[in-house]
Short mmCIF file of N, CA and C in Angstrom, two decimals:
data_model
loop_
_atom_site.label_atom_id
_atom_site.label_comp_id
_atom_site.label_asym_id
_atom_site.label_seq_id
_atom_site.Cartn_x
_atom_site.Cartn_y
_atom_site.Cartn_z
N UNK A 1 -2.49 15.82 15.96
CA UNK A 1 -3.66 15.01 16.21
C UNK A 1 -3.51 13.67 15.51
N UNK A 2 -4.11 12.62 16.49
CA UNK A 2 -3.69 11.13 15.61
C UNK A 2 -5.30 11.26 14.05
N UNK A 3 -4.94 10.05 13.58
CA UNK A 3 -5.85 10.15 12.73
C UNK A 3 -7.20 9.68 12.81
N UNK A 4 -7.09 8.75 14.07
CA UNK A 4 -8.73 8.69 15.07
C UNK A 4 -9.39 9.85 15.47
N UNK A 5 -8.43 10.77 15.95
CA UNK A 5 -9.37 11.96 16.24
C UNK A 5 -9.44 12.74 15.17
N UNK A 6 -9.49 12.41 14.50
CA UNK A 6 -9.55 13.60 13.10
C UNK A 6 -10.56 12.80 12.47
N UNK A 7 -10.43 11.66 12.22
CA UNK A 7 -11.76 10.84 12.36
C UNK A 7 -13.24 10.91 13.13
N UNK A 8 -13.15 11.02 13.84
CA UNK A 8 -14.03 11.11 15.16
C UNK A 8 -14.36 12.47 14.57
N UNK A 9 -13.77 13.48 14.64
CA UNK A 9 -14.33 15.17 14.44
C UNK A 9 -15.30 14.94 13.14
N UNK A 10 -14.46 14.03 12.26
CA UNK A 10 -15.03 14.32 11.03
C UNK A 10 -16.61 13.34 10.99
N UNK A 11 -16.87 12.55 11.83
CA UNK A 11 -17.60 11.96 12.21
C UNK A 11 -18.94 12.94 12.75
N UNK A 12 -18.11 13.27 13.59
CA UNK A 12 -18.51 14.56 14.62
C UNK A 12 -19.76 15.03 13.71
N UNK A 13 -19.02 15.89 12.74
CA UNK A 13 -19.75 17.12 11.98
C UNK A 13 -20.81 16.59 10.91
N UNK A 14 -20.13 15.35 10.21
CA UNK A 14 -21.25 14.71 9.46
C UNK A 14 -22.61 14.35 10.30
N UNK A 15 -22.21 13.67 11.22
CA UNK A 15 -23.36 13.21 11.67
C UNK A 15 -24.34 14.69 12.69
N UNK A 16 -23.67 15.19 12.82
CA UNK A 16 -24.62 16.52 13.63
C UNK A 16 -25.04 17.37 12.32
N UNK A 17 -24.56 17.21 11.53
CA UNK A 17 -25.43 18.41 10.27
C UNK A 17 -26.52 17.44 10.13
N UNK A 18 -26.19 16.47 9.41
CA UNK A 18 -27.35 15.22 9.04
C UNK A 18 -28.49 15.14 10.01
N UNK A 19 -28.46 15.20 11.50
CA UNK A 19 -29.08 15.19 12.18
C UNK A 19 -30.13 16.63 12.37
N UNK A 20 -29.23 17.30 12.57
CA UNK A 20 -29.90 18.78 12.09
C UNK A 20 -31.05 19.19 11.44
N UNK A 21 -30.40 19.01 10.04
CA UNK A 21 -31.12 19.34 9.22
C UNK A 21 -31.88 18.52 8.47
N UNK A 22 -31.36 16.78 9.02
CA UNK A 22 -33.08 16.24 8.38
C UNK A 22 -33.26 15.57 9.32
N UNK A 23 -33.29 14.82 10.18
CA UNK A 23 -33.50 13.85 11.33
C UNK A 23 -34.65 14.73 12.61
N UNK A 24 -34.07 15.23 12.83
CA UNK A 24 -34.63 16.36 13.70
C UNK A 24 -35.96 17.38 13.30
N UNK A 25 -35.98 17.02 11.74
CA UNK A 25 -37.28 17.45 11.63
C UNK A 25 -38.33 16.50 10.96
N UNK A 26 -38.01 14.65 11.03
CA UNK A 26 -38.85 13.89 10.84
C UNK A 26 -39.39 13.30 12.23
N UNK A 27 -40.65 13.85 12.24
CA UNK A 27 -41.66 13.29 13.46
C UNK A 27 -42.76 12.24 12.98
N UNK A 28 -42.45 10.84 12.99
CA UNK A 28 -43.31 10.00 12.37
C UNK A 28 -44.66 9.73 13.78
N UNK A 29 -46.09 9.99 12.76
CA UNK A 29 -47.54 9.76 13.67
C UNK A 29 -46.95 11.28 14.22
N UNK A 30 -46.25 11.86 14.75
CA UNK A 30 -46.13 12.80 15.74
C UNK A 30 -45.46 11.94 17.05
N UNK A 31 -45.10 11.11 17.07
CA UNK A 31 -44.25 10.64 18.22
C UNK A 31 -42.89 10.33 18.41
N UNK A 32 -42.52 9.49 16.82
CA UNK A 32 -41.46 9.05 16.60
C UNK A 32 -40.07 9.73 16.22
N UNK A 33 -39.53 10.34 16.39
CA UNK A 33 -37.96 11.17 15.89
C UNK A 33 -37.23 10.18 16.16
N UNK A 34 -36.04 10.25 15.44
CA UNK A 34 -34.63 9.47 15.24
C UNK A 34 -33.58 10.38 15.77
N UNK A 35 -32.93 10.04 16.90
CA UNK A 35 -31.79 10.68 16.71
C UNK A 35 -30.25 9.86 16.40
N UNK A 36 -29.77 9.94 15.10
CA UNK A 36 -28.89 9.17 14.50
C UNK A 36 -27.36 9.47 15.33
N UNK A 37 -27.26 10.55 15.85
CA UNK A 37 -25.67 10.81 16.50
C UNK A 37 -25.68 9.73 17.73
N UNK A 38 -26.71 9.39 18.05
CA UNK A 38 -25.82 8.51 19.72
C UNK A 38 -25.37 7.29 18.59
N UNK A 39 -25.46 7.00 17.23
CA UNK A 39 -24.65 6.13 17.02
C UNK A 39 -22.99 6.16 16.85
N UNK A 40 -22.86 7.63 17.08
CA UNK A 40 -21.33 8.12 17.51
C UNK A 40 -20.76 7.77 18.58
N UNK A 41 -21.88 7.36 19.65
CA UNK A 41 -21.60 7.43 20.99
C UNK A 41 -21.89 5.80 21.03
N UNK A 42 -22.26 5.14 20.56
CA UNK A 42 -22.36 3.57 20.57
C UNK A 42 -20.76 3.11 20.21
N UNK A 43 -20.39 3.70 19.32
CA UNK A 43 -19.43 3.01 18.37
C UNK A 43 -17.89 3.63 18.50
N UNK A 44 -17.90 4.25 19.63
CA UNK A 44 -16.68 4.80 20.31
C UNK A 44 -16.31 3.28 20.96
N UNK A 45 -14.63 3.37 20.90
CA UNK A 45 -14.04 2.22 21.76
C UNK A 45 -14.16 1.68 23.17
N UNK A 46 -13.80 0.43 23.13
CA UNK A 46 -14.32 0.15 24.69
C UNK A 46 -13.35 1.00 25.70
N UNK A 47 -12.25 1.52 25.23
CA UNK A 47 -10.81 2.53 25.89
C UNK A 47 -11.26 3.62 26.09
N UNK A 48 -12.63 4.20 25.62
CA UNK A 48 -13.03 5.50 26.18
C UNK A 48 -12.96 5.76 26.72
N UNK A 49 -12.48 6.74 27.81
CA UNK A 49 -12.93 7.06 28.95
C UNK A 49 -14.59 7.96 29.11
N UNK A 50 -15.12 7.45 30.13
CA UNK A 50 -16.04 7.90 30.55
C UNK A 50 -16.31 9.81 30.89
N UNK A 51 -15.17 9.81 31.17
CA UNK A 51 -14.95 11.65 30.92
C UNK A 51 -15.22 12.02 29.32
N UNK A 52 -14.46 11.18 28.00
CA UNK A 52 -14.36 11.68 27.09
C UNK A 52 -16.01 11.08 26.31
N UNK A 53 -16.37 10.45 27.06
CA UNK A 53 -18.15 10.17 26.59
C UNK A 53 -18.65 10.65 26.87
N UNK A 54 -18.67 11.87 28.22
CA UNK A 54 -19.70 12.57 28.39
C UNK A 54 -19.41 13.94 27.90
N UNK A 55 -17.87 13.99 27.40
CA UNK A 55 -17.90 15.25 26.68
C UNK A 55 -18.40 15.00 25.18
N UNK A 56 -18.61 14.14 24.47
CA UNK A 56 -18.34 13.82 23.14
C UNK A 56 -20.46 14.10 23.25
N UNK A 57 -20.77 13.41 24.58
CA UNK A 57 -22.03 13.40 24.16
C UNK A 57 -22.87 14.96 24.58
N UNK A 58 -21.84 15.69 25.62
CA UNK A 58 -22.19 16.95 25.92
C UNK A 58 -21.96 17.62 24.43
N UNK A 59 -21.48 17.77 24.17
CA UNK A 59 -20.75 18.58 22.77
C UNK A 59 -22.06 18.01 21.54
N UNK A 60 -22.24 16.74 21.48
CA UNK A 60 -23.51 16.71 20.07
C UNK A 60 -24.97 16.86 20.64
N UNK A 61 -25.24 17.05 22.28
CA UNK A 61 -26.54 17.32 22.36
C UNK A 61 -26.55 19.18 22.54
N UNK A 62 -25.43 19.27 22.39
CA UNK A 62 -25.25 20.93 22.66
C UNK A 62 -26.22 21.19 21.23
N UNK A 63 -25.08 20.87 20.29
CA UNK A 63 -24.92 21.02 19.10
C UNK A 63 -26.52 20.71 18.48
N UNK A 64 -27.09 20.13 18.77
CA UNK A 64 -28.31 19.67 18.66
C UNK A 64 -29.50 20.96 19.09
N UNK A 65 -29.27 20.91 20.27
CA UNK A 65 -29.71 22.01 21.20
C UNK A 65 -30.25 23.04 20.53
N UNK A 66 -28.79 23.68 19.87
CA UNK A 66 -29.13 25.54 19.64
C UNK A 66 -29.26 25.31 18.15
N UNK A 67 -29.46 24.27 17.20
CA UNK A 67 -29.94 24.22 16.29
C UNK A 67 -31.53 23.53 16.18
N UNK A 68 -31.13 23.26 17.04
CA UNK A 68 -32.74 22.62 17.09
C UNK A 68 -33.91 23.31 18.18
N UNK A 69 -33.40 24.55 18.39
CA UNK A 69 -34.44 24.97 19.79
C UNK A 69 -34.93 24.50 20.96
N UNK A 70 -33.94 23.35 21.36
CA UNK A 70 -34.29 22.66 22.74
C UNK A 70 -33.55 22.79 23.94
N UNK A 71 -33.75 23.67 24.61
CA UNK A 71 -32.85 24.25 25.55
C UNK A 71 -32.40 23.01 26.67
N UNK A 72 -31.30 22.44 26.15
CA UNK A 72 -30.56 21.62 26.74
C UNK A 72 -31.15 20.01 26.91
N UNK A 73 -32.17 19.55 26.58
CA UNK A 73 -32.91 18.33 26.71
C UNK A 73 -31.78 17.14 26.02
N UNK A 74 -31.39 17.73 25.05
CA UNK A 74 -30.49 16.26 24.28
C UNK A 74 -28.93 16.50 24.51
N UNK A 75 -28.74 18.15 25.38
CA UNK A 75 -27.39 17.64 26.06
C UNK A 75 -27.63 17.08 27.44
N UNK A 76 -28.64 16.99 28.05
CA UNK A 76 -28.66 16.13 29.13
C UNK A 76 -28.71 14.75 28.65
N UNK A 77 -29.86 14.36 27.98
CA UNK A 77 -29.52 12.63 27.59
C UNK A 77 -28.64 12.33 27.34
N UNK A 78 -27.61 13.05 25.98
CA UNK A 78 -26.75 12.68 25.97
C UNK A 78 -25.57 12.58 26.48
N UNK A 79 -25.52 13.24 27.58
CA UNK A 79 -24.36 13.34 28.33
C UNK A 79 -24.81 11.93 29.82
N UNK A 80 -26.08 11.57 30.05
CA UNK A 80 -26.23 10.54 30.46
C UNK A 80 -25.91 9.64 29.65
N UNK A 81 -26.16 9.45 28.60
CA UNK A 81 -25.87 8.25 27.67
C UNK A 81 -23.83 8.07 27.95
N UNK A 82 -23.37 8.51 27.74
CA UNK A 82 -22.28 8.98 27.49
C UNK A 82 -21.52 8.27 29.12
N UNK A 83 -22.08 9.06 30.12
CA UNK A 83 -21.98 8.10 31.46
C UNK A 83 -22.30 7.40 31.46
N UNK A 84 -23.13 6.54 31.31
CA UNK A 84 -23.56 5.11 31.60
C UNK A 84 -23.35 3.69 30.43
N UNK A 85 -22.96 4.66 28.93
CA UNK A 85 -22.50 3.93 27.92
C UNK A 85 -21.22 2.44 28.75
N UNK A 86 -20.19 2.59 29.26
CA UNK A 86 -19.22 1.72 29.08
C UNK A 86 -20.04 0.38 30.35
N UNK A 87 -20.70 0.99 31.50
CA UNK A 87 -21.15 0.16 32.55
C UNK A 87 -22.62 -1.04 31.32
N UNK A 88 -23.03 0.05 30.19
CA UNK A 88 -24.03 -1.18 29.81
C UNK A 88 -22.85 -1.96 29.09
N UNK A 89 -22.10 -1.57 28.09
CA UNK A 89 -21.13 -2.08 27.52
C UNK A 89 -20.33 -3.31 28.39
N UNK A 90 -19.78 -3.27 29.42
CA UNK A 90 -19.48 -4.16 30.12
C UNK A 90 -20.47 -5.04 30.76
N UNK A 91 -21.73 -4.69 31.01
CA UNK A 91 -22.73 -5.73 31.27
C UNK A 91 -22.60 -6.46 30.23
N UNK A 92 -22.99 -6.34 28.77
CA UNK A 92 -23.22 -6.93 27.93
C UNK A 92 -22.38 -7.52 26.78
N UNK A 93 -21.11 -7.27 27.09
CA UNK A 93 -19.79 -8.34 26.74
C UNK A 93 -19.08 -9.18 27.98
N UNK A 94 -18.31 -10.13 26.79
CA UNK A 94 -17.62 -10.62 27.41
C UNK A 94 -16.16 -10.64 28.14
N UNK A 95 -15.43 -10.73 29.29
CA UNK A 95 -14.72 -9.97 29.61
C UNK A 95 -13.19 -10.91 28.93
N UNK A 96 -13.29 -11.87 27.65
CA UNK A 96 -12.10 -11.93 26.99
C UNK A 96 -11.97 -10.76 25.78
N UNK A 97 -12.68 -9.68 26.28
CA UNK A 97 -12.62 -9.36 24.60
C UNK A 97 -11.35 -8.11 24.94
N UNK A 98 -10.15 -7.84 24.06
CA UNK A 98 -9.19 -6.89 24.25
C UNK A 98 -9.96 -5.38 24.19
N UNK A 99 -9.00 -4.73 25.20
CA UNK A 99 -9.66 -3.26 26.07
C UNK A 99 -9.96 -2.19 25.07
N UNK A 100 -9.16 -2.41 23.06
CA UNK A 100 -9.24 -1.80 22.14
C UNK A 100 -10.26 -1.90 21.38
N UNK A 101 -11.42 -2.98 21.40
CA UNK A 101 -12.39 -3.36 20.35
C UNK A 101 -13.42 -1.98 20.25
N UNK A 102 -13.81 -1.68 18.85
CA UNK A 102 -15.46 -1.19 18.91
C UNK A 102 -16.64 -1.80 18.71
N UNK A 103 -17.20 -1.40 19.68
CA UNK A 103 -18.72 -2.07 19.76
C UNK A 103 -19.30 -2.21 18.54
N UNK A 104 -19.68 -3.20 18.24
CA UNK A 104 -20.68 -3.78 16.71
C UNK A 104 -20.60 -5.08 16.95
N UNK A 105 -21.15 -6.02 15.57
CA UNK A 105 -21.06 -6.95 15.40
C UNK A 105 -20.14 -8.06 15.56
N UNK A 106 -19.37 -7.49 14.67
CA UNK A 106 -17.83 -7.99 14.81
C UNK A 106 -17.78 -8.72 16.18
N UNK A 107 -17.92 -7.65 16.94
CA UNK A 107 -16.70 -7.78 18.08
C UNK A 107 -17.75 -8.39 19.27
N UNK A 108 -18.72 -7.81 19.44
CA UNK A 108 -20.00 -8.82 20.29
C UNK A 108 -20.95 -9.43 20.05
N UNK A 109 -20.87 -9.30 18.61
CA UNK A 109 -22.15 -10.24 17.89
C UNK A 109 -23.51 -9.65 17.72
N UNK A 110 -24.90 -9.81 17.38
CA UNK A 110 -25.75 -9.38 17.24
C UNK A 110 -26.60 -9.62 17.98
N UNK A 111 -26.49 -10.26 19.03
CA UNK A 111 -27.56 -10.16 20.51
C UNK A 111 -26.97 -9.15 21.51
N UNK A 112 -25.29 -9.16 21.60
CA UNK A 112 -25.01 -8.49 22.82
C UNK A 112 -25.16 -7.12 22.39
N UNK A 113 -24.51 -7.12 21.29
CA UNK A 113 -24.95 -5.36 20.40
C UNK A 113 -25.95 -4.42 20.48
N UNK A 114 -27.13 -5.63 20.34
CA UNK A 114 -28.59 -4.97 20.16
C UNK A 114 -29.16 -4.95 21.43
N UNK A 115 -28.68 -5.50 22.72
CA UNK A 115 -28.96 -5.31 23.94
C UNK A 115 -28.19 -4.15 24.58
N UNK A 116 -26.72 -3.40 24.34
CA UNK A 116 -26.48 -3.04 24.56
C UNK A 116 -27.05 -1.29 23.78
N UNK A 117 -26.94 -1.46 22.79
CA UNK A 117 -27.40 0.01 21.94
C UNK A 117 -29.10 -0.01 22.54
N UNK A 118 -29.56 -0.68 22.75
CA UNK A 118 -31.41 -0.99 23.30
C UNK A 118 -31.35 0.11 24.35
N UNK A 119 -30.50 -0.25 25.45
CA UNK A 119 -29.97 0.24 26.96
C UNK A 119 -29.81 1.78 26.79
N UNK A 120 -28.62 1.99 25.93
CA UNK A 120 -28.20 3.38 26.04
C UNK A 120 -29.42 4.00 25.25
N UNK A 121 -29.84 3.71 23.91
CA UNK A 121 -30.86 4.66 23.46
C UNK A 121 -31.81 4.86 24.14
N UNK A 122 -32.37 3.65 24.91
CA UNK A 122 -33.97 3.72 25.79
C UNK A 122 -33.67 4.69 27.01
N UNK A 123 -32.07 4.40 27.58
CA UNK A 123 -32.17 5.81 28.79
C UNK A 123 -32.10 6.94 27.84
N UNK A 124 -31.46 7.11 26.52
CA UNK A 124 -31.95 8.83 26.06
C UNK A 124 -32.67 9.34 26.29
N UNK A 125 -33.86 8.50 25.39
CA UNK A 125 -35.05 8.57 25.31
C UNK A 125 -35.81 9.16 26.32
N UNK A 126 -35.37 7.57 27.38
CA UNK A 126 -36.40 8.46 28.52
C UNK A 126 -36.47 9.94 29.53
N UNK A 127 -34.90 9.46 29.42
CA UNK A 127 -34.46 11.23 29.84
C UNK A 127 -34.97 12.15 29.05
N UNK A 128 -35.08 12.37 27.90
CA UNK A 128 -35.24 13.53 26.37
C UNK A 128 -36.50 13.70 27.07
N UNK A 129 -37.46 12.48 26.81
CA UNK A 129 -38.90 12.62 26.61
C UNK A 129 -39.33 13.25 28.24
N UNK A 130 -39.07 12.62 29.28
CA UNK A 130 -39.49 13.25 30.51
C UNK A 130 -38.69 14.97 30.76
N UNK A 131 -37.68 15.32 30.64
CA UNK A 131 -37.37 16.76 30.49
C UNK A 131 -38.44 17.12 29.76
N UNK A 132 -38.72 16.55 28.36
CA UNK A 132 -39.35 17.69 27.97
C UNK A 132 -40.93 17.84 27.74
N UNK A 133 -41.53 17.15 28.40
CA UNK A 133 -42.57 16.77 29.24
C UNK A 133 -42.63 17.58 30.59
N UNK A 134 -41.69 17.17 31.52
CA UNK A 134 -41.62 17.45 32.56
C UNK A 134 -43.30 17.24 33.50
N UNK A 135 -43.51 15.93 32.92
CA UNK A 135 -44.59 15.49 33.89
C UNK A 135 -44.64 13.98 33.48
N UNK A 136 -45.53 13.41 34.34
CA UNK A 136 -46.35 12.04 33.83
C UNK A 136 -47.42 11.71 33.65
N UNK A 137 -47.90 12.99 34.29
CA UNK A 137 -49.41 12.84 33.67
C UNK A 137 -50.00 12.32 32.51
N UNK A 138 -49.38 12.59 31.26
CA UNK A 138 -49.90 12.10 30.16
C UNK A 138 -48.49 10.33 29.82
N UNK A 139 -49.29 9.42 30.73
CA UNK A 139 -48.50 8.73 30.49
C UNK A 139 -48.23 7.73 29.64
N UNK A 140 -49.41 7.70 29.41
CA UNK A 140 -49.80 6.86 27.91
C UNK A 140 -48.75 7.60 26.38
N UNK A 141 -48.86 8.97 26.53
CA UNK A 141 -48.71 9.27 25.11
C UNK A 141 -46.78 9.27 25.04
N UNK A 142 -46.83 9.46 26.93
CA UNK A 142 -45.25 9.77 27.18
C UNK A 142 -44.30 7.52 26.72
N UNK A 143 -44.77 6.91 26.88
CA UNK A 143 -44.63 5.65 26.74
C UNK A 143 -44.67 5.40 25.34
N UNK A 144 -45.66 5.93 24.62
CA UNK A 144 -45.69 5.43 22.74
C UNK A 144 -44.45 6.53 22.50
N UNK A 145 -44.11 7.84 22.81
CA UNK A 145 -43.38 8.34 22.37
C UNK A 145 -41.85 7.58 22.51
N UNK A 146 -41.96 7.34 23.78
CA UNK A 146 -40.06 6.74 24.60
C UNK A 146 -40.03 5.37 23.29
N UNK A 147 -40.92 4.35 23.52
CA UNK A 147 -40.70 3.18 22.76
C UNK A 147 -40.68 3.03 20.96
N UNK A 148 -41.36 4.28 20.10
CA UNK A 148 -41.41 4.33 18.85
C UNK A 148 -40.06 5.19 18.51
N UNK A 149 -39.37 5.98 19.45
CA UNK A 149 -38.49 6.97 18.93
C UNK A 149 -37.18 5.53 19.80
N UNK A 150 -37.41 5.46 20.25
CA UNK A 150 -36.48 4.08 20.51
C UNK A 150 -36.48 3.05 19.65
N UNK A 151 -37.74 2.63 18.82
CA UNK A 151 -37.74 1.28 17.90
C UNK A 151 -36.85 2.22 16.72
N UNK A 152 -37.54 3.43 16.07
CA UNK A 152 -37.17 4.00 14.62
C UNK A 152 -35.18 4.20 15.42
N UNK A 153 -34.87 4.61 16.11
CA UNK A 153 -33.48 4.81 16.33
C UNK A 153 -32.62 2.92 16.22
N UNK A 154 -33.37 2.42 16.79
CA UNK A 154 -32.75 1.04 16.52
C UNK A 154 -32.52 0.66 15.34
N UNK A 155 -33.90 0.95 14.55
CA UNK A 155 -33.87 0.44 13.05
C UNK A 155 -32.48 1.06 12.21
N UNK A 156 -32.33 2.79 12.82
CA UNK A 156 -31.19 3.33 11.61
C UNK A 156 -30.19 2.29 12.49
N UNK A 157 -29.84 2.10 13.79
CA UNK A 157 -28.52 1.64 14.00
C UNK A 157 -28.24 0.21 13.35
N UNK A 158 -29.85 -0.68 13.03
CA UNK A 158 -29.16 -1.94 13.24
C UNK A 158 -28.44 -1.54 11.23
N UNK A 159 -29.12 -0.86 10.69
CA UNK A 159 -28.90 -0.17 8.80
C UNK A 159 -27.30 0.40 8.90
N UNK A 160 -27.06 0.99 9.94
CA UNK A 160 -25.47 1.50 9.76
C UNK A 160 -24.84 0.31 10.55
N UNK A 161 -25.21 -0.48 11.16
CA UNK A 161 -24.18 -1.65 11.41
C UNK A 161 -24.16 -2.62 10.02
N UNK A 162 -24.86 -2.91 9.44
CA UNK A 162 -24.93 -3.92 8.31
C UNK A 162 -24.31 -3.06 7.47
N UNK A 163 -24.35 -1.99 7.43
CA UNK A 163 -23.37 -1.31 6.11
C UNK A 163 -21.89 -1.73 6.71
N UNK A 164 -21.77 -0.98 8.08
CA UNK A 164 -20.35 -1.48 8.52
C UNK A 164 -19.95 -2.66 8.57
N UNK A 165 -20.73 -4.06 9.29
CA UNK A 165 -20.61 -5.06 9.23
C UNK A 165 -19.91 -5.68 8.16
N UNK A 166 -20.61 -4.94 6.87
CA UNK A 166 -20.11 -5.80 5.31
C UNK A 166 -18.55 -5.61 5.12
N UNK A 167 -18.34 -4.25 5.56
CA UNK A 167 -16.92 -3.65 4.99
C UNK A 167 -15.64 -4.61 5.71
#
């Protein structure tokens, strides 16, 4: 195994325990949850393949899943996220940038970044929240939920990009 993927695993496991066992059980007002792993799935290379994003994101909403009692809701988002990750990614760079870069600052700056991580978290979201809903009737409460669990997820990403950013 190269030392990216041994990386990545080890990535893997930190960030799905962390999520687990404290993320997953902070519900701010009752609307807001964070889920910190799609920043695994942000910060994968632009060389991904789209097969290996929707396994990476099948595999941490699994993982999510049967620890968290949600019968499949955050392996569906995330395995949408995961598909549709490189098409926002290429909307929102530029096409001199080499096929090896990872998404952050660095490499697209802090408008295209935060438009692009906006995209993929807000389709989680809305996928997560309508599965597990499975209506619209309550559409008011379904809207404060999609947009506050979307703002608090932005906030940890833009906190782990400025840590990374510095290094």
């Amino acid at each position: 195994m190269t030392s990216s993927t041994l990386t990545n695993i080890r990535n893997f496991v930190l960030l799905a325990i962390v999520q687990v066992l404290i993320f997953s059980h902070i519900h701010l007002f009752g609307y807001a949850t964070a889920y910190i792993y799609l920043i695994f799935l942000l910060k994968l290379p632009r060389h991904t393949s789209t097969n290996a994003l929707m396994l990476w994101g099948f595999l941490f909403g699994l993982a999510v899943d049967i620890f968290g009692d949600t019968p499949g809701m955050n392996t569906a988002a995330a395995t949408a996220v995961g598909f549709a990750r490189n098409t926002f990614l290429a909307t929102f760079t530029h096409k001199g940038l080499p096929d090896d870069f990872v998404p952050g600052v660095k490499s697209i700056k802090w408008g295209g970044y935060l438009v692009y991580a906006l995209m993929c978290i807000l389709l989680f979201y809305i996928i997560l929240f309508l599965l597990e809903l499975f209506t619209i009737s309550n559409f008011v409460p379904l809207l404060i939920s999609i947009a506050s669990s979307t703002l608090l997820t932005m906030l940890f990403v833009v906190v782990a990009e400025c840590f990374s950013f510095r290094k």
